[in-house]
Tab-separated table of C-alpha atoms and ligand atoms in Angstrom:
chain	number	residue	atom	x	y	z
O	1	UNK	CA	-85.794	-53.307	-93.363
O	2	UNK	CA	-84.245	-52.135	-90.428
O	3	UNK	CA	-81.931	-48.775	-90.933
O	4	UNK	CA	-78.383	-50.170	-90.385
O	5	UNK	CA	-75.837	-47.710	-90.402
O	6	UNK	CA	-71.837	-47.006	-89.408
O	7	UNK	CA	-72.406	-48.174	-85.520
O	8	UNK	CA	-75.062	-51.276	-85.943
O	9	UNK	CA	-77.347	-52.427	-85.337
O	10	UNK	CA	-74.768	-55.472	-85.405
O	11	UNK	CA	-77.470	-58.492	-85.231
O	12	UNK	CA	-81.335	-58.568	-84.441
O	13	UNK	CA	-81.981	-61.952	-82.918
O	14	UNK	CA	-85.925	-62.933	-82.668
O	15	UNK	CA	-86.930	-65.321	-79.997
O	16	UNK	CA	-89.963	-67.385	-80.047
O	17	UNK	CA	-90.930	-70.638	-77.761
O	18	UNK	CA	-94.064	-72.503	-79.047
O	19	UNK	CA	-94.717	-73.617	-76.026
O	20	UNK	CA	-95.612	-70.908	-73.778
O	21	UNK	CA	-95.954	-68.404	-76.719
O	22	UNK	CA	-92.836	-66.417	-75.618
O	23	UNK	CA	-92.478	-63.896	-78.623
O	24	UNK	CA	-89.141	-61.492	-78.329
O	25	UNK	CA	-86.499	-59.627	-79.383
O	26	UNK	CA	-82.579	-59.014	-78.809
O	27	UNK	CA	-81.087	-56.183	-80.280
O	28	UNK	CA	-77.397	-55.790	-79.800
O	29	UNK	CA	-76.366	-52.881	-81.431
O	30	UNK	CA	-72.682	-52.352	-81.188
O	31	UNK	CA	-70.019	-54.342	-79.372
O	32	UNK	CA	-67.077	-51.960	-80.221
O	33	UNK	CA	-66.590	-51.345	-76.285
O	34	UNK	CA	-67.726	-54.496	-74.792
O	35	UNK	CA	-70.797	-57.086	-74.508
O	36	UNK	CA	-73.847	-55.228	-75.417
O	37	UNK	CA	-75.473	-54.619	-72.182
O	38	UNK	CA	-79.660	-53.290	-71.854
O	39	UNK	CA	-82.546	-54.041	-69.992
O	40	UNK	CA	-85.428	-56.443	-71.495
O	41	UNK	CA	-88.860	-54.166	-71.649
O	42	UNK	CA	-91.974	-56.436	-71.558
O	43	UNK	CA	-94.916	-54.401	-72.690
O	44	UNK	CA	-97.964	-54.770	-75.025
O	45	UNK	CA	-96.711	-52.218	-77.528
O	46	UNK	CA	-92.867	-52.973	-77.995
O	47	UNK	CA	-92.131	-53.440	-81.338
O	48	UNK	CA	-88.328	-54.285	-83.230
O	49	UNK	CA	-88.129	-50.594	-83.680
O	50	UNK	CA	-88.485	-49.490	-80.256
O	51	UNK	CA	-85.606	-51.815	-79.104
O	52	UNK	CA	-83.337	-50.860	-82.244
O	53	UNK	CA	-83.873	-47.431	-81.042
O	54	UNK	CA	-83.749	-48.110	-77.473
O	55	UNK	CA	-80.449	-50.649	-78.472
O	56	UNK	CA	-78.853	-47.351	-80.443
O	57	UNK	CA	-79.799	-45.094	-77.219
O	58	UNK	CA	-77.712	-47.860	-74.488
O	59	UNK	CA	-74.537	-47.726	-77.202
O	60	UNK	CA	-74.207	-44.017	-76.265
O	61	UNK	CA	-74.942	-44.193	-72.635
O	62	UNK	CA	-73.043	-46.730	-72.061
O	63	UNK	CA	-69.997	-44.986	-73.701
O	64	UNK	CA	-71.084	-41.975	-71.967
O	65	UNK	CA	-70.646	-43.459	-69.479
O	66	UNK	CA	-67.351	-44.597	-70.100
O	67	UNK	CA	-68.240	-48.365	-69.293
O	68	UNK	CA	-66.276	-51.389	-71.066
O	69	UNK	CA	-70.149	-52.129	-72.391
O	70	UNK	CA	-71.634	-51.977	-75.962
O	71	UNK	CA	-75.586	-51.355	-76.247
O	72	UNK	CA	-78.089	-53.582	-76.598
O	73	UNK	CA	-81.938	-54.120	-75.827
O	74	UNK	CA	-84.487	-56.533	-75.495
O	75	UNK	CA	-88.362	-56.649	-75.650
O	76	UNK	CA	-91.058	-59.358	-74.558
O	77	UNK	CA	-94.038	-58.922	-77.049
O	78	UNK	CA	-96.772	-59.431	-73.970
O	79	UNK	CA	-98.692	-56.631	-71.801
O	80	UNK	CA	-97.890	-57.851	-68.312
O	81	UNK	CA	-101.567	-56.467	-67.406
O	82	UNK	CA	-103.480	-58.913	-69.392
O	83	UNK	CA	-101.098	-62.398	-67.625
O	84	UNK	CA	-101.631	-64.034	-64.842
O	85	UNK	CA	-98.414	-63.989	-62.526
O	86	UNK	CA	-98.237	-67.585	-63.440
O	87	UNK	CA	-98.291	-66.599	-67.320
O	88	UNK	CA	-95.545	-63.804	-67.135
O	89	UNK	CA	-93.394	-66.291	-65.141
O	90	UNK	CA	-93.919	-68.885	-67.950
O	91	UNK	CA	-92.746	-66.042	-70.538
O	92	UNK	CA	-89.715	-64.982	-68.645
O	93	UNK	CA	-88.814	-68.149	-67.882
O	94	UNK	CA	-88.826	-69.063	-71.681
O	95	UNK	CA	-87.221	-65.604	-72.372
O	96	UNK	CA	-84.216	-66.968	-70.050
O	97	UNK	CA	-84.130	-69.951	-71.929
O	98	UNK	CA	-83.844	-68.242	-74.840
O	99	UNK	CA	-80.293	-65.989	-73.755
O	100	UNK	CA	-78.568	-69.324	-73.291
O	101	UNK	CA	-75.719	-68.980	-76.479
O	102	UNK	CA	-76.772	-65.134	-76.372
O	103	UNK	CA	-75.482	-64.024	-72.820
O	104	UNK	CA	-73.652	-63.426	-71.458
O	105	UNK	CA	-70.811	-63.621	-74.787
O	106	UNK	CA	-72.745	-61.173	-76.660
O	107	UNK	CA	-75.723	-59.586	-74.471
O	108	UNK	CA	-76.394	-58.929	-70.635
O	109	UNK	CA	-79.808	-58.165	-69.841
O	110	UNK	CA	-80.896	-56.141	-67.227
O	111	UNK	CA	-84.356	-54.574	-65.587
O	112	UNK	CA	-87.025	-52.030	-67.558
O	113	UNK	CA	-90.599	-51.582	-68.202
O	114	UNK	CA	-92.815	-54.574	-66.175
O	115	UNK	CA	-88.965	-56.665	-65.363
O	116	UNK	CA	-87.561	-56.221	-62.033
O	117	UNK	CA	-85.379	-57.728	-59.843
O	118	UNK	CA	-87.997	-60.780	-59.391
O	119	UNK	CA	-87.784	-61.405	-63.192
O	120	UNK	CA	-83.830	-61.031	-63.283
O	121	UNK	CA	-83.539	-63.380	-60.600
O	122	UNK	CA	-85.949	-65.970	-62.708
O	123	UNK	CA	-83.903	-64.953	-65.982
O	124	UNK	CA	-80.488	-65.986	-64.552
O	125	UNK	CA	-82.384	-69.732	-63.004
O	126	UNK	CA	-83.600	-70.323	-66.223
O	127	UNK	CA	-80.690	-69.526	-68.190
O	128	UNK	CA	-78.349	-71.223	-65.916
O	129	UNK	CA	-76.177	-68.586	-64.752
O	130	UNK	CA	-76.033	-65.380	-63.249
O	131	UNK	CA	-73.920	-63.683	-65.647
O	132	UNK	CA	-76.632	-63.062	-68.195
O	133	UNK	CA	-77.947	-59.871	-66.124
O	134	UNK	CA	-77.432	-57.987	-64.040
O	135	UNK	CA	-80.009	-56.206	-61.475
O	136	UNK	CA	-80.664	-59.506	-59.393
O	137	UNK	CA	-81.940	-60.061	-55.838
O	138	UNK	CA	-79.146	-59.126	-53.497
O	139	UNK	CA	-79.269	-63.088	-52.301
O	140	UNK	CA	-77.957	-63.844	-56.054
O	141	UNK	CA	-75.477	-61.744	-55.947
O	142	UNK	CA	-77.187	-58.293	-57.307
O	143	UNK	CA	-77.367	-54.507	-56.031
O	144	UNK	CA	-80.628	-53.555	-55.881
O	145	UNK	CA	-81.814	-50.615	-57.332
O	146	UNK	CA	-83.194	-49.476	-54.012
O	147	UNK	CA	-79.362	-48.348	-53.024
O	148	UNK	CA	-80.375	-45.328	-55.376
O	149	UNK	CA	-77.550	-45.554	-57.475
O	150	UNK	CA	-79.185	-43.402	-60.095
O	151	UNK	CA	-80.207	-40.615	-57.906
O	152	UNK	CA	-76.799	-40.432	-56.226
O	153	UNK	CA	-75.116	-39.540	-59.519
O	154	UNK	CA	-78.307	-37.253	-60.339
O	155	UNK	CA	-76.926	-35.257	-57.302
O	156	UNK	CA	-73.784	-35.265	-57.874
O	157	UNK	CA	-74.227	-34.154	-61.262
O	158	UNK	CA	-76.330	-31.219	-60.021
O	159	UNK	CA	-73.313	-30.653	-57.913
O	160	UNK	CA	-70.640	-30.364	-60.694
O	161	UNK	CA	-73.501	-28.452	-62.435
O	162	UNK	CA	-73.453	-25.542	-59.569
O	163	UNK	CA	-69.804	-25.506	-59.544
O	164	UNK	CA	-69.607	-24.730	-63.453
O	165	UNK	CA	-72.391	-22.119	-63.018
O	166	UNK	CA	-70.463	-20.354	-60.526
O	167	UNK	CA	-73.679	-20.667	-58.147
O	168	UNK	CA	-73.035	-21.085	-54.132
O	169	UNK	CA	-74.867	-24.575	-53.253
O	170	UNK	CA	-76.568	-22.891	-50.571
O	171	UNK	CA	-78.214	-20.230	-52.674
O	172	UNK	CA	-79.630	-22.780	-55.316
O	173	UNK	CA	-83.133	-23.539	-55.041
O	174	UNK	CA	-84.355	-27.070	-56.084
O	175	UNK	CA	-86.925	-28.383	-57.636
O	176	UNK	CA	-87.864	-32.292	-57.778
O	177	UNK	CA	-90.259	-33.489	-60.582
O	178	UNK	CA	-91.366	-36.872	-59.136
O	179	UNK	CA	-90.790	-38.713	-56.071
O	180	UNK	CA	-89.683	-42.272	-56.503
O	181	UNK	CA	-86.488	-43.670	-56.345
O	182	UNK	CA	-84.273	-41.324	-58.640
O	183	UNK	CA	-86.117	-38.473	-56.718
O	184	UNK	CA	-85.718	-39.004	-53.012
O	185	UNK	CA	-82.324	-40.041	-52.894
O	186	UNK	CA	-81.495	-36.650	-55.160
O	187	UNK	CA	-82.829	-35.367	-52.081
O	188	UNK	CA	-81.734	-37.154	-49.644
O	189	UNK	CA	-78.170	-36.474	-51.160
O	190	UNK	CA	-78.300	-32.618	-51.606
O	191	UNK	CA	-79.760	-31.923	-48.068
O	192	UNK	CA	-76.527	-33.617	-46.727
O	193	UNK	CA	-74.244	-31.525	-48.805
O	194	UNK	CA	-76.545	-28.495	-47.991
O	195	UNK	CA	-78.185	-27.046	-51.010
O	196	UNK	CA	-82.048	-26.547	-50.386
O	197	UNK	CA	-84.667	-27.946	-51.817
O	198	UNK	CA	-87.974	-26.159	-52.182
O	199	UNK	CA	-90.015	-27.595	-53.597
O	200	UNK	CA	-91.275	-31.619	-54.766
O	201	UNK	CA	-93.825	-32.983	-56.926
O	202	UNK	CA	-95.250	-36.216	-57.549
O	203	UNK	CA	-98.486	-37.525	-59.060
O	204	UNK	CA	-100.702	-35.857	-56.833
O	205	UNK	CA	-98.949	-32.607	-56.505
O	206	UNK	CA	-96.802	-29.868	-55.575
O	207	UNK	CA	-94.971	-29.418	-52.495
O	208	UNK	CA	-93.250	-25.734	-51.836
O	209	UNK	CA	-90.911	-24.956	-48.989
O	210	UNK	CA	-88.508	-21.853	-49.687
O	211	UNK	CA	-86.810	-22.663	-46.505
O	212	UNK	CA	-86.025	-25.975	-47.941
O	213	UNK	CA	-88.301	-29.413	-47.613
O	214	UNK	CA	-86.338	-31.433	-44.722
O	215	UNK	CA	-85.335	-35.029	-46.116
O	216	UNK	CA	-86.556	-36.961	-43.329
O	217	UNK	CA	-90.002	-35.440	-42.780
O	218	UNK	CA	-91.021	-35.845	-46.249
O	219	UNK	CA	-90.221	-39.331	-46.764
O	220	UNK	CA	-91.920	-40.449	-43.629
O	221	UNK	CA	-95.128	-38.597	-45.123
O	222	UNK	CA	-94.563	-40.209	-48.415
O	223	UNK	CA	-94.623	-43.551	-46.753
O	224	UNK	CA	-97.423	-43.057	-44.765
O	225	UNK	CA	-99.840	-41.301	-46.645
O	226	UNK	CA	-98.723	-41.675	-49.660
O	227	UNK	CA	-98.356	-38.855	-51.349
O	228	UNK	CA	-95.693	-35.340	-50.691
O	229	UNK	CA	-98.319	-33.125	-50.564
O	230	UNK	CA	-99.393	-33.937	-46.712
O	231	UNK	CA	-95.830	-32.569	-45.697
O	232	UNK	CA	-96.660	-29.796	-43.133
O	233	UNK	CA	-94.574	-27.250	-42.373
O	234	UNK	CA	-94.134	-23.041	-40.914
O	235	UNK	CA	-93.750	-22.101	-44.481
O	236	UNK	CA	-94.814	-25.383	-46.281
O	237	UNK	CA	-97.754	-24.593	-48.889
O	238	UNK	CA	-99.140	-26.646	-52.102
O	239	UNK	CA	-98.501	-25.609	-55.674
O	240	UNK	CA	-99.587	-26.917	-58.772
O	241	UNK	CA	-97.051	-27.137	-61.160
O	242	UNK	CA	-93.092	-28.014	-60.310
O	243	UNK	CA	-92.208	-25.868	-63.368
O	244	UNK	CA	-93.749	-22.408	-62.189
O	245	UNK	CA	-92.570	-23.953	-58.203
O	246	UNK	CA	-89.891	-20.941	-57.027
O	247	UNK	CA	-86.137	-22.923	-57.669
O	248	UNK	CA	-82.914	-22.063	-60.092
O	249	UNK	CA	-82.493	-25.706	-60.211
O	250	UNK	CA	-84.733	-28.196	-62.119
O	251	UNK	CA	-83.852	-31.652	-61.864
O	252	UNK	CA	-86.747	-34.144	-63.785
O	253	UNK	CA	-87.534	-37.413	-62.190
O	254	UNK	CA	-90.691	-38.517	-63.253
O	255	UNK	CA	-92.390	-38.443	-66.857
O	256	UNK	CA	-91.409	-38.020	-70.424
O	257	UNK	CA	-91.912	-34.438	-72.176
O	258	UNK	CA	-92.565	-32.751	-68.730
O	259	UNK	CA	-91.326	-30.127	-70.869
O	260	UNK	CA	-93.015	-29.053	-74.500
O	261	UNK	CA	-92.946	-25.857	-76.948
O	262	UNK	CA	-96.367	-25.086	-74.556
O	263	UNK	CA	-94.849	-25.185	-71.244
O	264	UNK	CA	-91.029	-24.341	-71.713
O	265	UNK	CA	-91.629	-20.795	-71.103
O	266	UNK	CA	-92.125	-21.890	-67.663
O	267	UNK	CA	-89.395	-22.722	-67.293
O	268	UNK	CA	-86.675	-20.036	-65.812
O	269	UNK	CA	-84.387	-22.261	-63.813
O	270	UNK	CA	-80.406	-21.518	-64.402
O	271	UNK	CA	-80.507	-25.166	-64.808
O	272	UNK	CA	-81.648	-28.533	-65.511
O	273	UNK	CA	-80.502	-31.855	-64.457
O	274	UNK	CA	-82.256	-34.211	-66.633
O	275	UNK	CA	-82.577	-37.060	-63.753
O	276	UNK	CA	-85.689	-39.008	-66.115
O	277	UNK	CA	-84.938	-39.796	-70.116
O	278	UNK	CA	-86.747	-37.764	-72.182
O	279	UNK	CA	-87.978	-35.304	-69.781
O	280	UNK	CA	-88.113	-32.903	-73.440
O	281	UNK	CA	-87.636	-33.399	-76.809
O	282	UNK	CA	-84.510	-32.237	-78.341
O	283	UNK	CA	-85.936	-29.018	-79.853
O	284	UNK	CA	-87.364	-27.740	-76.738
O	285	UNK	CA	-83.452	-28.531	-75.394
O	286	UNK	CA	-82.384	-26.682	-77.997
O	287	UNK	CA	-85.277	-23.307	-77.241
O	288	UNK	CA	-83.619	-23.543	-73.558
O	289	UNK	CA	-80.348	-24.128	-74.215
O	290	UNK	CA	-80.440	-20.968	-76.731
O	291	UNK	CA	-82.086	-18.903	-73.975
O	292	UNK	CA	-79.116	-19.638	-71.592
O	293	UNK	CA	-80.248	-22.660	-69.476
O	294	UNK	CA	-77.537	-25.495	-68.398
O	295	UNK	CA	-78.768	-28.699	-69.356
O	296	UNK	CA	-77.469	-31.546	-67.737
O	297	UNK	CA	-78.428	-34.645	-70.522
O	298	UNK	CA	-80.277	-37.550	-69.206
O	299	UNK	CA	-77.783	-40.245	-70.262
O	300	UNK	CA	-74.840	-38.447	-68.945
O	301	UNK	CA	-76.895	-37.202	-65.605
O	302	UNK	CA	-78.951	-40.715	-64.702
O	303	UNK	CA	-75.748	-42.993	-66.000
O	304	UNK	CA	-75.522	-44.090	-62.055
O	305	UNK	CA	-78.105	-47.093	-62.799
O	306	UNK	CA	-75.537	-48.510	-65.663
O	307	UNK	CA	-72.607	-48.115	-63.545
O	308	UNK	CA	-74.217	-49.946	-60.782
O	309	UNK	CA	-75.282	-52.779	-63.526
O	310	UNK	CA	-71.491	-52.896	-64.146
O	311	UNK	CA	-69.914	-53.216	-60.759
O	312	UNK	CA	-72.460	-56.003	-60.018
O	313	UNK	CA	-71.545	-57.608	-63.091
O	314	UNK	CA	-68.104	-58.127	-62.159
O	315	UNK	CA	-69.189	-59.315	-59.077
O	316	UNK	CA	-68.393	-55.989	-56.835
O	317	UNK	CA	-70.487	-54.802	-53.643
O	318	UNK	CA	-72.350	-51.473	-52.942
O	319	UNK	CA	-68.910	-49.715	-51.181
O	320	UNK	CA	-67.816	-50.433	-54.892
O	321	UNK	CA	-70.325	-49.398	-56.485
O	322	UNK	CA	-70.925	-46.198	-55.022
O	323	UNK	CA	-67.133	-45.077	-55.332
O	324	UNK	CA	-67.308	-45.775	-59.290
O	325	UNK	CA	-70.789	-44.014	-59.745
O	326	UNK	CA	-68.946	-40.780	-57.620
O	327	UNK	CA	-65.770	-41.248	-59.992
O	328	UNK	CA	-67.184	-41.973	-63.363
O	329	UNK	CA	-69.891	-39.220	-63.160
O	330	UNK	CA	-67.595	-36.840	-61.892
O	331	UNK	CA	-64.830	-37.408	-64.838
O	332	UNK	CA	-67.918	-37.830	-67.488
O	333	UNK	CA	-69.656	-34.244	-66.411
O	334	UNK	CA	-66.111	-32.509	-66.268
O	335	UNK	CA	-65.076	-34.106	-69.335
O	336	UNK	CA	-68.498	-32.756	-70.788
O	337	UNK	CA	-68.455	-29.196	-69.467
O	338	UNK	CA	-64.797	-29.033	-70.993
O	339	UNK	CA	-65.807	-30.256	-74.644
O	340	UNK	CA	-68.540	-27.808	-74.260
O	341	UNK	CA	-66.072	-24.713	-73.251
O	342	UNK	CA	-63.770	-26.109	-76.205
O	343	UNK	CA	-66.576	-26.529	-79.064
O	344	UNK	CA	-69.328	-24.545	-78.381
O	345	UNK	CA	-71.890	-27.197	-78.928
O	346	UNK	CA	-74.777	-27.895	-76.825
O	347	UNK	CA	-74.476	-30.169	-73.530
O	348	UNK	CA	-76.411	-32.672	-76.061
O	349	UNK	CA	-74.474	-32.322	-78.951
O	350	UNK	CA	-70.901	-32.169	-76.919
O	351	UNK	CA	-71.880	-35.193	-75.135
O	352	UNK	CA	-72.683	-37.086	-78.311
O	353	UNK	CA	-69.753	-36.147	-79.724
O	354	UNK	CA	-67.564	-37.788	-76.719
O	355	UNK	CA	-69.900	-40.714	-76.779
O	356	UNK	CA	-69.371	-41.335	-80.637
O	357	UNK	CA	-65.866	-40.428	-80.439
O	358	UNK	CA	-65.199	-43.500	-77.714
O	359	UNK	CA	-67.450	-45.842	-79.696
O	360	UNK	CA	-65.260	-45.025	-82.910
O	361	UNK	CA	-62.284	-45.416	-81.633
O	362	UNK	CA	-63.384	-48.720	-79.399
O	363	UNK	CA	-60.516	-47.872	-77.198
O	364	UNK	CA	-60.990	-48.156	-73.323
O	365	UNK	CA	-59.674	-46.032	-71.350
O	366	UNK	CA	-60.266	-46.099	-67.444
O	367	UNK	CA	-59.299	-48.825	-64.969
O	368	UNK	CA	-62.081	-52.045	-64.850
O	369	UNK	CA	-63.190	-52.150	-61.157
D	401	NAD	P1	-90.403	-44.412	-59.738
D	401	NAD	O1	-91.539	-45.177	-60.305
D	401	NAD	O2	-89.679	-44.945	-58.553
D	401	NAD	O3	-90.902	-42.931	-59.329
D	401	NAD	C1	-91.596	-42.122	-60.194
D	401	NAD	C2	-92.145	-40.929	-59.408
D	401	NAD	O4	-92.758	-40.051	-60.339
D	401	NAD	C3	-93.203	-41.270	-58.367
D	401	NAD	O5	-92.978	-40.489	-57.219
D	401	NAD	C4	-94.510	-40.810	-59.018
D	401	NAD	O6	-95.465	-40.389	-58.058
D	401	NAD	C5	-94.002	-39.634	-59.796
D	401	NAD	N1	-94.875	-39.214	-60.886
D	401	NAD	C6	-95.602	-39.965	-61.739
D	401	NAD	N2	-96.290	-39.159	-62.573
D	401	NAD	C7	-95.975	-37.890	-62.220
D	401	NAD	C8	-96.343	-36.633	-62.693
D	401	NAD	N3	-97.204	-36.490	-63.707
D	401	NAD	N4	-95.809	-35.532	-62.103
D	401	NAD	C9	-94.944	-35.655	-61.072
D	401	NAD	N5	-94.560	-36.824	-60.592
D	401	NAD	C10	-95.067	-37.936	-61.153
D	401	NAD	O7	-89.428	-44.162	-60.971
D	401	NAD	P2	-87.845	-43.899	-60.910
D	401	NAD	O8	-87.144	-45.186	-60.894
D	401	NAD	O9	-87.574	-42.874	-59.875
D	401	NAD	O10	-87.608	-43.283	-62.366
D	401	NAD	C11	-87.951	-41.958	-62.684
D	401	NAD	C12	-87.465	-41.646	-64.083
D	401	NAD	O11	-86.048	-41.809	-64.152
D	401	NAD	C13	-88.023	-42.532	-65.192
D	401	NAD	O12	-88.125	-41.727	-66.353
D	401	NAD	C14	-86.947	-43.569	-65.396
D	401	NAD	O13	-86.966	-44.083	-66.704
D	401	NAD	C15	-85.720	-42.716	-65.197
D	401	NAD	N6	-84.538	-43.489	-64.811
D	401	NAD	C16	-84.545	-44.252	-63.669
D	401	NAD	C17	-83.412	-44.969	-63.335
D	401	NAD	C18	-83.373	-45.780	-62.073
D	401	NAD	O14	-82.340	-46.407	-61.809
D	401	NAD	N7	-84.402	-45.772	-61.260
D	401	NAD	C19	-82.271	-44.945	-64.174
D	401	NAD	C20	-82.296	-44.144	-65.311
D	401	NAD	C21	-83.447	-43.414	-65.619
C-alpha cells in the first residue's frame, strides 16, 4: 500500500494500452492550490514509488514557489535506450492518449528524464490539445527551456543570497558545478551584474580563473570543443575538483550528492546555491548548515523552470515569463531569509514550513499572470 497521509497522495491513476504496451503512471498528489502540475519521467527503473515521491516533492515546489499549481508526477515504465525512435513515439503517443479525461482538469504534464520538448509536442497531438503540458515546441505555443529560465532564477537567487550575507558581489568568488543549461546562463547572468566567476566544471573537468572566467569565451570553447577545460587564458589553469576550486560561492548544477559525509569537508564556501536537486542529502545540509554555510534549497533556488511551465500555460510569452521568474524568486528567497531570521530553522526546514503552510491553508495569494 502506498503511504497516504494529511497532503495526498489524492489518486494514483495506472495507464496501460495493449496495443503498443504503454505501461504508466499518474500521480497527482495534492490539488489544494491548483491542477497538479509535473513532468512525465520515462526510464527503465521508475517505479509507483518514485513518482509518489517525486509527486510529494512538485506539491512543495510548486507552493514554494508560490504557483496556483498542486503536484503531481508521471512515469513511462520503458528505458528509452532499449526503443527504437519509432517505439518511444508509439509509447508517448499512447501515453497522450491516455491524459485525455486526466489533463488538463486534474494533471498537466510537463518534460523530465528521456521527455523533451519533441515528446510534449507529440503528447499535446495525441491528446488533442495543448493544455495538457506544458514545455512544447515554441511553434505550439511553448517556451523552451533553452531561454534558461532555471538558471536565471539560480542567479538571482545567488544574488539575494550575497545581499543577506552582507558580501559585496564583486568580492564573491563563484564556483559552477556543471555546464549545461542551468549552468551557463548562471553565468552568463552574474558576469552581467558583475560578480566573478572562477572557476567551472563539467564532466571532463575543472576550469580555474581567479580573475574571473569571461562568459563569452567559455561558451564558444564549450561549443566547439566540447568541453570547459580548453578555455585558455593569462591566469586560466585546470583543477580537479569544483569543491576544493578557490570561490565563497558554490552554486551545484550538475549531479546528485556532489556533496557526501566524505567530501563535505571540502567544502568552505560562505554559500551554496543549490541550482541541481539533490546536490546533498539532507544530513550533509544539516553538517553545513551547523558549520555556518548559507544554503540556498534546490526547490526554492531552481523554481525558475516551474514558473516558466506556468506562464506558458496560461498562454504568456518569454518578456512574461522572465518578469515573473525575477518577481516570484525574489519575494520566495526574501520571504525565506525572513522566516529563517524569525524561527531559527534551517533554509530547508524554514522553507518547508512556508511551503506546507500555503498548501494547508490552500489560499492563493499573488496576482495570476
Ligand atoms: P544539462 O544536461 O543541460 O547539463 C548538465 C551539465 O552537467 C553538463 O555540462 C555536464 O557536462 C555536466 N556534468 C555531468 N556530470 C558531471 C560531473 N560529474 N561533474 C561536473 N559536471 C558534470 O542539465 P541541466 O538542465 O543544466 O540540469 C542540471 C541539474 O539541474 C539537474 O540536476 C537538473 O535536474 C536540475 N534542474 C534543471 C532544471 C532545468 O530547467 N534545466 C530545472 C530544475 C532542476
Amino acid at each position: 500500500m502506498p503511504a497516504f497521509d494529511a497532503f495526498g497522495p489524492e489518486k494514483i491513476i495506472r495507464v496501460y494500452d495493449p496495443k503498443s504496451g504503454m505501461k504508466g503512471v499518474i500521480v497527482i498528489d495534492n490539488t489544494r492550490r491548483g491542477v497538479g502540475k509535473g513532468g512525465i519521467r520515462m526510464t527503465g527503473s521508475v517505479s509507483e514509488n518514485e513518482v509518489m515521491r517525486l509527486a510529494r516533492t512538485m506539491t512543495w515546489k510548486n507552493a514554494m514557489a508560490d504557483l496556483p499549481f498542486g503536484g503531481a508526477k508521471a512515469g513511462i515504465f520503458a528505458d528509452p535506450k532499449t526503443l527504437t525512435p519509432q517505439k518511444k513515439k508509439q509509447l508517448i503517443e499512447a501515453f497522450g492518449r491516455a491524459l485525455k479525461g486526466i489533463a488538463p482538469s486534474l494533471y498537466v504534464a510537463g518534460p523530465d528524464i528521456n521527455t523533451t520538448e519533441k515528446e510534449m509536442g507529440q503528447i499535446a497531438i495525441a491528446a488533442g490539445s495543448r493544455k495538457v503540458c506544458t514545455g512544447k515546441p515554441s511553434r505550439m505555443g511553448g517556451i523552451p527551456h533553452e531561454l534558461g529560465s532555471t538558471g536565471f532564477g539560480v542567479a538571482h537567487s545567488t544574488m539575494l543570497a550575497l545581499n543577506y550575507l552582507g558580501m559585496n558581489p564583486s568580492d564573491a568568488r563563484v564556483a559552477i558545478e556543471g555546464y549545461g543549461n542551468v549552468g551557463t546562463f548562471v553565468h552568463q547572468y552574474l558576469s552581467q551584474w558583475g560578480v566573478p566567476v572562477s572557476a567551472v566544471s563539467d564532466s571532463s573537468g575543472v576550469i580555474i580563473d581567479t580573475h574571473g572566467l569571461d562568459y563569452e569565451r567559455l561558451m564558444n570553447v564549450k561549443k566547439e570543443f566540447g568541453s570547459v577545460t580548453r578555455y585558455r587564458g593569462k591566469h586560466a589553469r585546470k583543477g580537479n575538483n569544483i569543491l576544493t576550486a578557490p570561490a565563497n560561492v558554490l552554486v551545484t548544477a550538475a549531479i546528485p550528492d556532489l556533496v557526501t559525509m566524505q567530501n563535505v569537508n571540502q567544502v568552505k564556501h560562505k554559500l551554496v546555491v543549490q541550482g541541481s536537486n539533490i546536490s546533498m542529502s539532507p544530513g550533509v545540509e544539516h553538517r553545513l548548515h551547523a558549520r555556518g554555510t548559507l544554503i540556498i534549497p534546490d526547490f526554492v533556488a531552481n523554481a525558475g523552470g516551474v514558473i516558466s511551465s506556468y506562464v506558458e500555460h496560461i498562454g504568456g510569452k518569454p518578456p512574461q515569463m522572465f518578469r515573473m521568474v525575477e518577481s516570484k524568486i525574489k519575494k520566495n528567497v526574501n520571504l525565506l531569509f525572513k522566516e529563517m531570521d524569525r524561527t531559527h530553522l534551517s533554509p530547508r526546514d524554514a522553507a518547508m514550513r512556508i511551503a506546507m503552510e500555503r498548501v494547508k491553508s490552500g489560499k492563493w495569494n499573488g496576482p495570476r499572470n
